[in-house]
Amino acid sequence: MNTSFLKSTALALLAAGLSFSAAASNPANTNNTLYGVNFGTGSSYSTTFLGGVTANFNALVAVGPNNVAAKFSTKAGQGGYQGIGVSPFTGSERTPGEIDIGESIVGSFSSGIRVTSFSLGLLFDGPEYSDVNEVAKISVKFANNSVALFTLEATGVNTAIWSGSNGTVLNLSPASNALGGAWKVSNPFGNALVKSISFGAATGAKGSAGGAGTNQSDYTLISVSAVPEPETYALMLAGLAAIGVVARRKKRA
């Protein structure tokens, strides 16, 4: 086989793979991380990330048995962590700029992705604002079309419980007055590929604050990070293998 053809093919395959892997290796790179603050104030947000995966996010609010279009909204962040919430187009709302009971942010993807982490803010364990333990409700549709429901519950200033069998919870900012109540869940769904993900709110168990509280669950979506389907990395490996063939041929020559 022509050496120049091998070389050009190798470089093309490697470039295709690196366009994904370089972003996936850097958590701060916006090519593999979607930030809520970029969603704007409309009812939907669409972007391309991971080198070619289209992500569509929608703000929704429950009206009777149906979910209808709402709008993204923000409020002042705490502890340096800023996220996005939901507000209805009309009528009153429980907590402006947060995802409250009956509200949700739903993201769908043009191909399956592995969610490496997501981060939520303003999720408190209760005493800070005379409420109860707050619970984020995360519903996921996987690439095999199965659906699962998970929860993240704040149980203390620096502790929270993730209901999934996979996942590690990291406190990014203490759940204290004027601080972020910010949490990162890494590898929440293991290696399972995700087609869509919904962030909603649930009534929390009674916390140490006492009383019924007023907003049993309200929080913000800070970010979602992911990597593409495994086939993407096969391109990079194929490119590296082809370059190795070229190098060996040159050495023999």
PDB file of C-alpha atoms in Angstrom:
ATOM      1  CA  MET A   1       0.000   0.000   0.000  1.00  0.00           C
ATOM      2  CA  ASN A   2       1.247   3.484  -0.831  1.00  0.00           C
ATOM      3  CA  THR A   3       3.048   4.968   2.192  1.00  0.00           C
ATOM      4  CA  SER A   4       1.780   8.494   1.572  1.00  0.00           C
ATOM      5  CA  PHE A   5      -1.805   7.171   1.428  1.00  0.00           C
ATOM      6  CA  LEU A   6      -1.290   5.319   4.710  1.00  0.00           C
ATOM      7  CA  LYS A   7       0.103   8.439   6.317  1.00  0.00           C
ATOM      8  CA  SER A   8      -2.732  10.693   5.176  1.00  0.00           C
ATOM      9  CA  THR A   9      -5.335   8.134   6.253  1.00  0.00           C
ATOM     10  CA  ALA A  10      -3.672   7.748   9.641  1.00  0.00           C
ATOM     11  CA  LEU A  11      -3.604  11.471  10.227  1.00  0.00           C
ATOM     12  CA  ALA A  12      -7.260  11.820   9.228  1.00  0.00           C
ATOM     13  CA  LEU A  13      -8.335   9.041  11.601  1.00  0.00           C
ATOM     14  CA  LEU A  14      -6.235  10.451  14.417  1.00  0.00           C
ATOM     15  CA  ALA A  15      -7.622  13.952  13.910  1.00  0.00           C
ATOM     16  CA  ALA A  16     -11.178  12.612  14.005  1.00  0.00           C
ATOM     17  CA  GLY A  17     -10.518  10.805  17.246  1.00  0.00           C
ATOM     18  CA  LEU A  18      -8.603  13.653  18.855  1.00  0.00           C
ATOM     19  CA  SER A  19     -11.366  16.141  18.078  1.00  0.00           C
ATOM     20  CA  PHE A  20     -13.383  14.230  20.681  1.00  0.00           C
ATOM     21  CA  SER A  21     -10.766  12.921  23.093  1.00  0.00           C
ATOM     22  CA  ALA A  22      -8.970  16.234  23.639  1.00  0.00           C
ATOM     23  CA  ALA A  23     -12.176  17.821  24.860  1.00  0.00           C
ATOM     24  CA  ALA A  24     -13.154  14.812  26.964  1.00  0.00           C
ATOM     25  CA  SER A  25      -9.823  14.888  28.816  1.00  0.00           C
ATOM     26  CA  ASN A  26     -10.348  18.436  30.020  1.00  0.00           C
ATOM     27  CA  PRO A  27     -13.332  18.963  32.370  1.00  0.00           C
ATOM     28  CA  ALA A  28     -13.136  22.748  31.857  1.00  0.00           C
ATOM     29  CA  ASN A  29     -13.503  22.477  28.069  1.00  0.00           C
ATOM     30  CA  THR A  30     -16.934  23.624  26.931  1.00  0.00           C
ATOM     31  CA  ASN A  31     -16.772  21.128  24.062  1.00  0.00           C
ATOM     32  CA  ASN A  32     -17.639  18.334  26.497  1.00  0.00           C
ATOM     33  CA  THR A  33     -19.401  20.362  29.197  1.00  0.00           C
ATOM     34  CA  LEU A  34     -22.717  22.186  28.853  1.00  0.00           C
ATOM     35  CA  TYR A  35     -23.222  25.050  31.309  1.00  0.00           C
ATOM     36  CA  GLY A  36     -26.701  26.074  32.413  1.00  0.00           C
ATOM     37  CA  VAL A  37     -25.846  29.761  32.356  1.00  0.00           C
ATOM     38  CA  ASN A  38     -25.479  29.490  28.566  1.00  0.00           C
ATOM     39  CA  PHE A  39     -29.091  28.372  28.071  1.00  0.00           C
ATOM     40  CA  GLY A  40     -30.379  31.955  27.846  1.00  0.00           C
ATOM     41  CA  THR A  41     -33.926  33.005  28.756  1.00  0.00           C
ATOM     42  CA  GLY A  42     -35.947  31.281  26.052  1.00  0.00           C
ATOM     43  CA  SER A  43     -37.893  28.050  26.331  1.00  0.00           C
ATOM     44  CA  SER A  44     -35.259  25.934  24.589  1.00  0.00           C
ATOM     45  CA  TYR A  45     -31.523  25.774  23.976  1.00  0.00           C
ATOM     46  CA  SER A  46     -29.707  23.816  21.268  1.00  0.00           C
ATOM     47  CA  THR A  47     -26.003  23.339  20.709  1.00  0.00           C
ATOM     48  CA  THR A  48     -23.465  20.895  19.304  1.00  0.00           C
ATOM     49  CA  PHE A  49     -20.815  19.403  21.530  1.00  0.00           C
ATOM     50  CA  LEU A  50     -18.521  16.357  21.659  1.00  0.00           C
ATOM     51  CA  GLY A  51     -17.492  17.155  18.110  1.00  0.00           C
ATOM     52  CA  GLY A  52     -20.873  16.528  16.537  1.00  0.00           C
ATOM     53  CA  VAL A  53     -23.567  15.507  19.031  1.00  0.00           C
ATOM     54  CA  THR A  54     -26.597  17.824  19.035  1.00  0.00           C
ATOM     55  CA  ALA A  55     -28.006  18.597  22.482  1.00  0.00           C
ATOM     56  CA  ASN A  56     -31.471  20.101  22.925  1.00  0.00           C
ATOM     57  CA  PHE A  57     -32.632  21.385  26.323  1.00  0.00           C
ATOM     58  CA  ASN A  58     -36.167  22.540  27.136  1.00  0.00           C
ATOM     59  CA  ALA A  59     -37.684  24.335  30.135  1.00  0.00           C
ATOM     60  CA  LEU A  60     -41.021  22.814  31.153  1.00  0.00           C
ATOM     61  CA  VAL A  61     -43.684  23.356  33.793  1.00  0.00           C
ATOM     62  CA  ALA A  62     -46.540  21.030  34.748  1.00  0.00           C
ATOM     63  CA  VAL A  63     -50.051  22.308  34.012  1.00  0.00           C
ATOM     64  CA  GLY A  64     -52.494  19.672  35.127  1.00  0.00           C
ATOM     65  CA  PRO A  65     -51.376  16.313  33.688  1.00  0.00           C
ATOM     66  CA  ASN A  66     -49.263  17.914  30.950  1.00  0.00           C
ATOM     67  CA  ASN A  67     -45.866  19.565  30.720  1.00  0.00           C
ATOM     68  CA  VAL A  68     -45.928  22.834  28.767  1.00  0.00           C
ATOM     69  CA  ALA A  69     -43.196  25.162  27.599  1.00  0.00           C
ATOM     70  CA  ALA A  70     -41.723  27.463  30.243  1.00  0.00           C
ATOM     71  CA  LYS A  71     -38.591  29.624  30.117  1.00  0.00           C
ATOM     72  CA  PHE A  72     -35.087  29.389  31.518  1.00  0.00           C
ATOM     73  CA  SER A  73     -34.343  31.852  34.306  1.00  0.00           C
ATOM     74  CA  THR A  74     -31.555  32.637  36.731  1.00  0.00           C
ATOM     75  CA  LYS A  75     -31.119  34.089  40.177  1.00  0.00           C
ATOM     76  CA  ALA A  76     -27.994  35.245  41.950  1.00  0.00           C
ATOM     77  CA  GLY A  77     -25.535  32.409  42.492  1.00  0.00           C
ATOM     78  CA  GLN A  78     -24.038  31.635  45.869  1.00  0.00           C
ATOM     79  CA  GLY A  79     -20.506  30.628  46.740  1.00  0.00           C
ATOM     80  CA  GLY A  80     -19.397  31.433  43.195  1.00  0.00           C
ATOM     81  CA  TYR A  81     -21.668  28.786  41.613  1.00  0.00           C
ATOM     82  CA  GLN A  82     -24.225  29.956  39.081  1.00  0.00           C
ATOM     83  CA  GLY A  83     -26.844  27.693  37.555  1.00  0.00           C
ATOM     84  CA  ILE A  84     -30.093  27.845  35.603  1.00  0.00           C
ATOM     85  CA  GLY A  85     -33.688  27.356  36.699  1.00  0.00           C
ATOM     86  CA  VAL A  86     -37.208  27.497  35.284  1.00  0.00           C
ATOM     87  CA  SER A  87     -39.966  30.115  35.315  1.00  0.00           C
ATOM     88  CA  PRO A  88     -43.449  29.849  33.765  1.00  0.00           C
ATOM     89  CA  PHE A  89     -44.353  32.206  30.936  1.00  0.00           C
ATOM     90  CA  THR A  90     -47.437  33.333  32.853  1.00  0.00           C
ATOM     91  CA  GLY A  91     -48.740  33.077  36.383  1.00  0.00           C
ATOM     92  CA  SER A  92     -46.969  32.880  39.712  1.00  0.00           C
ATOM     93  CA  GLU A  93     -44.086  30.585  40.509  1.00  0.00           C
ATOM     94  CA  ARG A  94     -42.701  29.072  43.680  1.00  0.00           C
ATOM     95  CA  THR A  95     -39.021  29.990  43.309  1.00  0.00           C
ATOM     96  CA  PRO A  96     -37.873  32.203  40.420  1.00  0.00           C
ATOM     97  CA  GLY A  97     -34.600  31.060  38.872  1.00  0.00           C
ATOM     98  CA  GLU A  98     -34.676  27.536  40.290  1.00  0.00           C
ATOM     99  CA  ILE A  99     -36.094  24.140  39.339  1.00  0.00           C
ATOM    100  CA  ASP A 100     -38.996  23.765  41.745  1.00  0.00           C
ATOM    101  CA  ILE A 101     -41.818  21.259  42.173  1.00  0.00           C
ATOM    102  CA  GLY A 102     -43.676  20.868  38.867  1.00  0.00           C
ATOM    103  CA  GLU A 103     -40.778  22.314  36.848  1.00  0.00           C
ATOM    104  CA  SER A 104     -38.108  20.515  34.860  1.00  0.00           C
ATOM    105  CA  ILE A 105     -35.204  20.939  32.469  1.00  0.00           C
ATOM    106  CA  VAL A 106     -35.083  18.146  29.887  1.00  0.00           C
ATOM    107  CA  GLY A 107     -32.092  17.468  27.642  1.00  0.00           C
ATOM    108  CA  SER A 108     -32.037  15.106  24.660  1.00  0.00           C
ATOM    109  CA  PHE A 109     -29.115  14.071  22.457  1.00  0.00           C
ATOM    110  CA  SER A 110     -28.823  13.118  18.792  1.00  0.00           C
ATOM    111  CA  SER A 111     -26.789  10.037  19.724  1.00  0.00           C
ATOM    112  CA  GLY A 112     -26.046   8.178  22.925  1.00  0.00           C
ATOM    113  CA  ILE A 113     -23.588   9.838  25.281  1.00  0.00           C
ATOM    114  CA  ARG A 114     -21.941   8.685  28.496  1.00  0.00           C
ATOM    115  CA  VAL A 115     -22.644  11.293  31.160  1.00  0.00           C
ATOM    116  CA  THR A 116     -19.401  11.671  33.085  1.00  0.00           C
ATOM    117  CA  SER A 117     -20.827  14.127  35.629  1.00  0.00           C
ATOM    118  CA  PHE A 118     -23.441  16.748  36.370  1.00  0.00           C
ATOM    119  CA  SER A 119     -23.436  19.567  38.912  1.00  0.00           C
ATOM    120  CA  LEU A 120     -26.327  21.144  40.806  1.00  0.00           C
ATOM    121  CA  GLY A 121     -26.462  24.255  42.987  1.00  0.00           C
ATOM    122  CA  LEU A 122     -28.631  25.720  45.742  1.00  0.00           C
ATOM    123  CA  LEU A 123     -29.528  22.233  46.989  1.00  0.00           C
ATOM    124  CA  PHE A 124     -29.631  22.453  50.799  1.00  0.00           C
ATOM    125  CA  ASP A 125     -30.314  20.053  53.648  1.00  0.00           C
ATOM    126  CA  GLY A 126     -32.895  22.291  55.300  1.00  0.00           C
ATOM    127  CA  PRO A 127     -31.848  24.285  58.343  1.00  0.00           C
ATOM    128  CA  GLU A 128     -30.293  27.062  56.249  1.00  0.00           C
ATOM    129  CA  TYR A 129     -33.620  28.389  54.997  1.00  0.00           C
ATOM    130  CA  SER A 130     -36.089  26.764  57.386  1.00  0.00           C
ATOM    131  CA  ASP A 131     -36.902  24.061  54.867  1.00  0.00           C
ATOM    132  CA  VAL A 132     -36.583  20.301  54.645  1.00  0.00           C
ATOM    133  CA  ASN A 133     -33.938  18.093  53.036  1.00  0.00           C
ATOM    134  CA  GLU A 134     -34.040  19.066  49.379  1.00  0.00           C
ATOM    135  CA  VAL A 135     -34.192  16.363  46.726  1.00  0.00           C
ATOM    136  CA  ALA A 136     -33.311  16.648  43.034  1.00  0.00           C
ATOM    137  CA  LYS A 137     -35.131  14.126  40.834  1.00  0.00           C
ATOM    138  CA  ILE A 138     -33.238  12.937  37.744  1.00  0.00           C
ATOM    139  CA  SER A 139     -35.012  10.815  35.129  1.00  0.00           C
ATOM    140  CA  VAL A 140     -32.946   9.172  32.389  1.00  0.00           C
ATOM    141  CA  LYS A 141     -33.779   7.406  29.134  1.00  0.00           C
ATOM    142  CA  PHE A 142     -30.939   5.175  28.066  1.00  0.00           C
ATOM    143  CA  ALA A 143     -29.876   4.194  24.551  1.00  0.00           C
ATOM    144  CA  ASN A 144     -31.686   0.845  24.941  1.00  0.00           C
ATOM    145  CA  ASN A 145     -34.909   2.842  25.619  1.00  0.00           C
ATOM    146  CA  SER A 146     -35.101   1.786  29.260  1.00  0.00           C
ATOM    147  CA  VAL A 147     -36.019   4.533  31.736  1.00  0.00           C
ATOM    148  CA  ALA A 148     -34.779   4.979  35.295  1.00  0.00           C
ATOM    149  CA  LEU A 149     -35.392   7.506  38.071  1.00  0.00           C
ATOM    150  CA  PHE A 150     -32.657   8.699  40.434  1.00  0.00           C
ATOM    151  CA  THR A 151     -32.464  11.190  43.300  1.00  0.00           C
ATOM    152  CA  LEU A 152     -29.818  13.377  44.868  1.00  0.00           C
ATOM    153  CA  GLU A 153     -30.711  14.336  48.430  1.00  0.00           C
ATOM    154  CA  ALA A 154     -28.826  16.877  50.528  1.00  0.00           C
ATOM    155  CA  THR A 155     -28.372  15.372  53.987  1.00  0.00           C
ATOM    156  CA  GLY A 156     -25.900  17.795  55.546  1.00  0.00           C
ATOM    157  CA  VAL A 157     -23.680  20.790  54.972  1.00  0.00           C
ATOM    158  CA  ASN A 158     -21.149  18.645  53.100  1.00  0.00           C
ATOM    159  CA  THR A 159     -23.048  15.397  52.535  1.00  0.00           C
ATOM    160  CA  ALA A 160     -25.569  14.219  49.972  1.00  0.00           C
ATOM    161  CA  ILE A 161     -26.900  10.823  48.887  1.00  0.00           C
ATOM    162  CA  TRP A 162     -27.085   9.668  45.256  1.00  0.00           C
ATOM    163  CA  SER A 163     -29.571   6.837  44.775  1.00  0.00           C
ATOM    164  CA  GLY A 164     -27.826   5.187  41.823  1.00  0.00           C
ATOM    165  CA  SER A 165     -25.640   2.094  42.092  1.00  0.00           C
ATOM    166  CA  ASN A 166     -22.923   4.049  40.274  1.00  0.00           C
ATOM    167  CA  GLY A 167     -21.771   7.573  40.994  1.00  0.00           C
ATOM    168  CA  THR A 168     -19.678   9.519  43.475  1.00  0.00           C
ATOM    169  CA  VAL A 169     -20.929  12.715  45.142  1.00  0.00           C
ATOM    170  CA  LEU A 170     -18.525  15.597  45.689  1.00  0.00           C
ATOM    171  CA  ASN A 171     -19.458  18.710  47.637  1.00  0.00           C
ATOM    172  CA  LEU A 172     -18.302  21.725  45.623  1.00  0.00           C
ATOM    173  CA  SER A 173     -19.544  24.375  48.051  1.00  0.00           C
ATOM    174  CA  PRO A 174     -21.000  23.872  51.555  1.00  0.00           C
ATOM    175  CA  ALA A 175     -24.773  23.931  51.937  1.00  0.00           C
ATOM    176  CA  SER A 176     -24.694  26.889  54.315  1.00  0.00           C
ATOM    177  CA  ASN A 177     -26.297  30.325  54.288  1.00  0.00           C
ATOM    178  CA  ALA A 178     -24.881  32.475  51.485  1.00  0.00           C
ATOM    179  CA  LEU A 179     -22.836  29.538  50.151  1.00  0.00           C
ATOM    180  CA  GLY A 180     -23.533  27.425  47.113  1.00  0.00           C
ATOM    181  CA  GLY A 181     -25.042  24.183  48.323  1.00  0.00           C
ATOM    182  CA  ALA A 182     -23.315  22.871  45.188  1.00  0.00           C
ATOM    183  CA  TRP A 183     -22.766  19.197  44.358  1.00  0.00           C
ATOM    184  CA  LYS A 184     -21.084  17.211  41.584  1.00  0.00           C
ATOM    185  CA  VAL A 185     -22.106  13.630  40.820  1.00  0.00           C
ATOM    186  CA  SER A 186     -19.381  11.846  38.843  1.00  0.00           C
ATOM    187  CA  ASN A 187     -20.059   8.763  36.697  1.00  0.00           C
ATOM    188  CA  PRO A 188     -23.745   8.778  37.726  1.00  0.00           C
ATOM    189  CA  PHE A 189     -24.920   6.067  35.299  1.00  0.00           C
ATOM    190  CA  GLY A 190     -21.770   4.021  34.834  1.00  0.00           C
ATOM    191  CA  ASN A 191     -20.978   3.206  31.214  1.00  0.00           C
ATOM    192  CA  ALA A 192     -24.618   3.247  30.093  1.00  0.00           C
ATOM    193  CA  LEU A 193     -25.299   5.531  27.133  1.00  0.00           C
ATOM    194  CA  VAL A 194     -27.935   8.226  27.671  1.00  0.00           C
ATOM    195  CA  LYS A 195     -30.475   9.483  25.104  1.00  0.00           C
ATOM    196  CA  SER A 196     -32.206  12.026  27.339  1.00  0.00           C
ATOM    197  CA  ILE A 197     -32.037  13.350  30.884  1.00  0.00           C
ATOM    198  CA  SER A 198     -34.577  15.305  32.939  1.00  0.00           C
ATOM    199  CA  PHE A 199     -33.876  17.399  36.038  1.00  0.00           C
ATOM    200  CA  GLY A 200     -36.967  17.848  38.210  1.00  0.00           C
ATOM    201  CA  ALA A 201     -37.874  18.424  41.837  1.00  0.00           C
ATOM    202  CA  ALA A 202     -39.377  16.158  44.477  1.00  0.00           C
ATOM    203  CA  THR A 203     -40.839  16.610  47.949  1.00  0.00           C
ATOM    204  CA  GLY A 204     -38.088  15.955  50.471  1.00  0.00           C
ATOM    205  CA  ALA A 205     -38.309  14.110  53.740  1.00  0.00           C
ATOM    206  CA  LYS A 206     -38.799  16.284  56.794  1.00  0.00           C
ATOM    207  CA  GLY A 207     -35.455  17.727  57.847  1.00  0.00           C
ATOM    208  CA  SER A 208     -33.989  19.026  61.075  1.00  0.00           C
ATOM    209  CA  ALA A 209     -35.451  22.486  60.507  1.00  0.00           C
ATOM    210  CA  GLY A 210     -38.846  21.324  61.703  1.00  0.00           C
ATOM    211  CA  GLY A 211     -42.156  22.365  60.220  1.00  0.00           C
ATOM    212  CA  ALA A 212     -43.357  21.688  56.714  1.00  0.00           C
ATOM    213  CA  GLY A 213     -41.124  24.190  54.948  1.00  0.00           C
ATOM    214  CA  THR A 214     -42.231  26.163  51.911  1.00  0.00           C
ATOM    215  CA  ASN A 215     -40.109  24.815  49.064  1.00  0.00           C
ATOM    216  CA  GLN A 216     -39.354  21.170  49.684  1.00  0.00           C
ATOM    217  CA  SER A 217     -37.165  20.957  46.602  1.00  0.00           C
ATOM    218  CA  ASP A 218     -35.658  23.756  44.523  1.00  0.00           C
ATOM    219  CA  TYR A 219     -32.210  23.976  42.977  1.00  0.00           C
ATOM    220  CA  THR A 220     -30.281  25.004  39.853  1.00  0.00           C
ATOM    221  CA  LEU A 221     -28.589  23.069  37.063  1.00  0.00           C
ATOM    222  CA  ILE A 222     -24.952  24.136  36.837  1.00  0.00           C
ATOM    223  CA  SER A 223     -23.521  21.803  34.209  1.00  0.00           C
ATOM    224  CA  VAL A 224     -23.587  18.457  32.410  1.00  0.00           C
ATOM    225  CA  SER A 225     -20.395  16.791  31.165  1.00  0.00           C
ATOM    226  CA  ALA A 226     -20.167  13.810  28.829  1.00  0.00           C
ATOM    227  CA  VAL A 227     -18.094  11.798  26.381  1.00  0.00           C
ATOM    228  CA  PRO A 228     -19.373  10.383  23.068  1.00  0.00           C
ATOM    229  CA  GLU A 229     -20.123   6.808  22.112  1.00  0.00           C
ATOM    230  CA  PRO A 230     -17.156   4.417  22.380  1.00  0.00           C
ATOM    231  CA  GLU A 231     -16.940   4.127  18.581  1.00  0.00           C
ATOM    232  CA  THR A 232     -15.450   7.625  18.541  1.00  0.00           C
ATOM    233  CA  TYR A 233     -12.354   6.444  20.357  1.00  0.00           C
ATOM    234  CA  ALA A 234     -11.954   3.592  17.875  1.00  0.00           C
ATOM    235  CA  LEU A 235     -11.179   6.244  15.251  1.00  0.00           C
ATOM    236  CA  MET A 236      -8.325   7.600  17.332  1.00  0.00           C
ATOM    237  CA  LEU A 237      -6.915   4.122  18.026  1.00  0.00           C
ATOM    238  CA  ALA A 238      -7.139   3.232  14.341  1.00  0.00           C
ATOM    239  CA  GLY A 239      -5.258   6.419  13.509  1.00  0.00           C
ATOM    240  CA  LEU A 240      -2.512   5.638  16.010  1.00  0.00           C
ATOM    241  CA  ALA A 241      -2.189   2.082  14.692  1.00  0.00           C
ATOM    242  CA  ALA A 242      -1.918   3.336  11.111  1.00  0.00           C
ATOM    243  CA  ILE A 243       0.766   5.839  12.083  1.00  0.00           C
ATOM    244  CA  GLY A 244       2.656   2.978  13.742  1.00  0.00           C
ATOM    245  CA  VAL A 245       2.550   1.026  10.467  1.00  0.00           C
ATOM    246  CA  VAL A 246       3.932   4.023   8.579  1.00  0.00           C
ATOM    247  CA  ALA A 247       6.717   4.481  11.126  1.00  0.00           C
ATOM    248  CA  ARG A 248       7.728   0.808  10.958  1.00  0.00           C
ATOM    249  CA  ARG A 249       7.821   0.870   7.161  1.00  0.00           C
ATOM    250  CA  LYS A 250      10.034   3.955   7.190  1.00  0.00           C
ATOM    251  CA  LYS A 251      12.362   2.320   9.712  1.00  0.00           C
ATOM    252  CA  ARG A 252      12.710  -0.814   7.567  1.00  0.00           C
ATOM    253  CA  ALA A 253      13.355   1.334   4.510  1.00  0.00           C
TER     254      ALA A 253
END
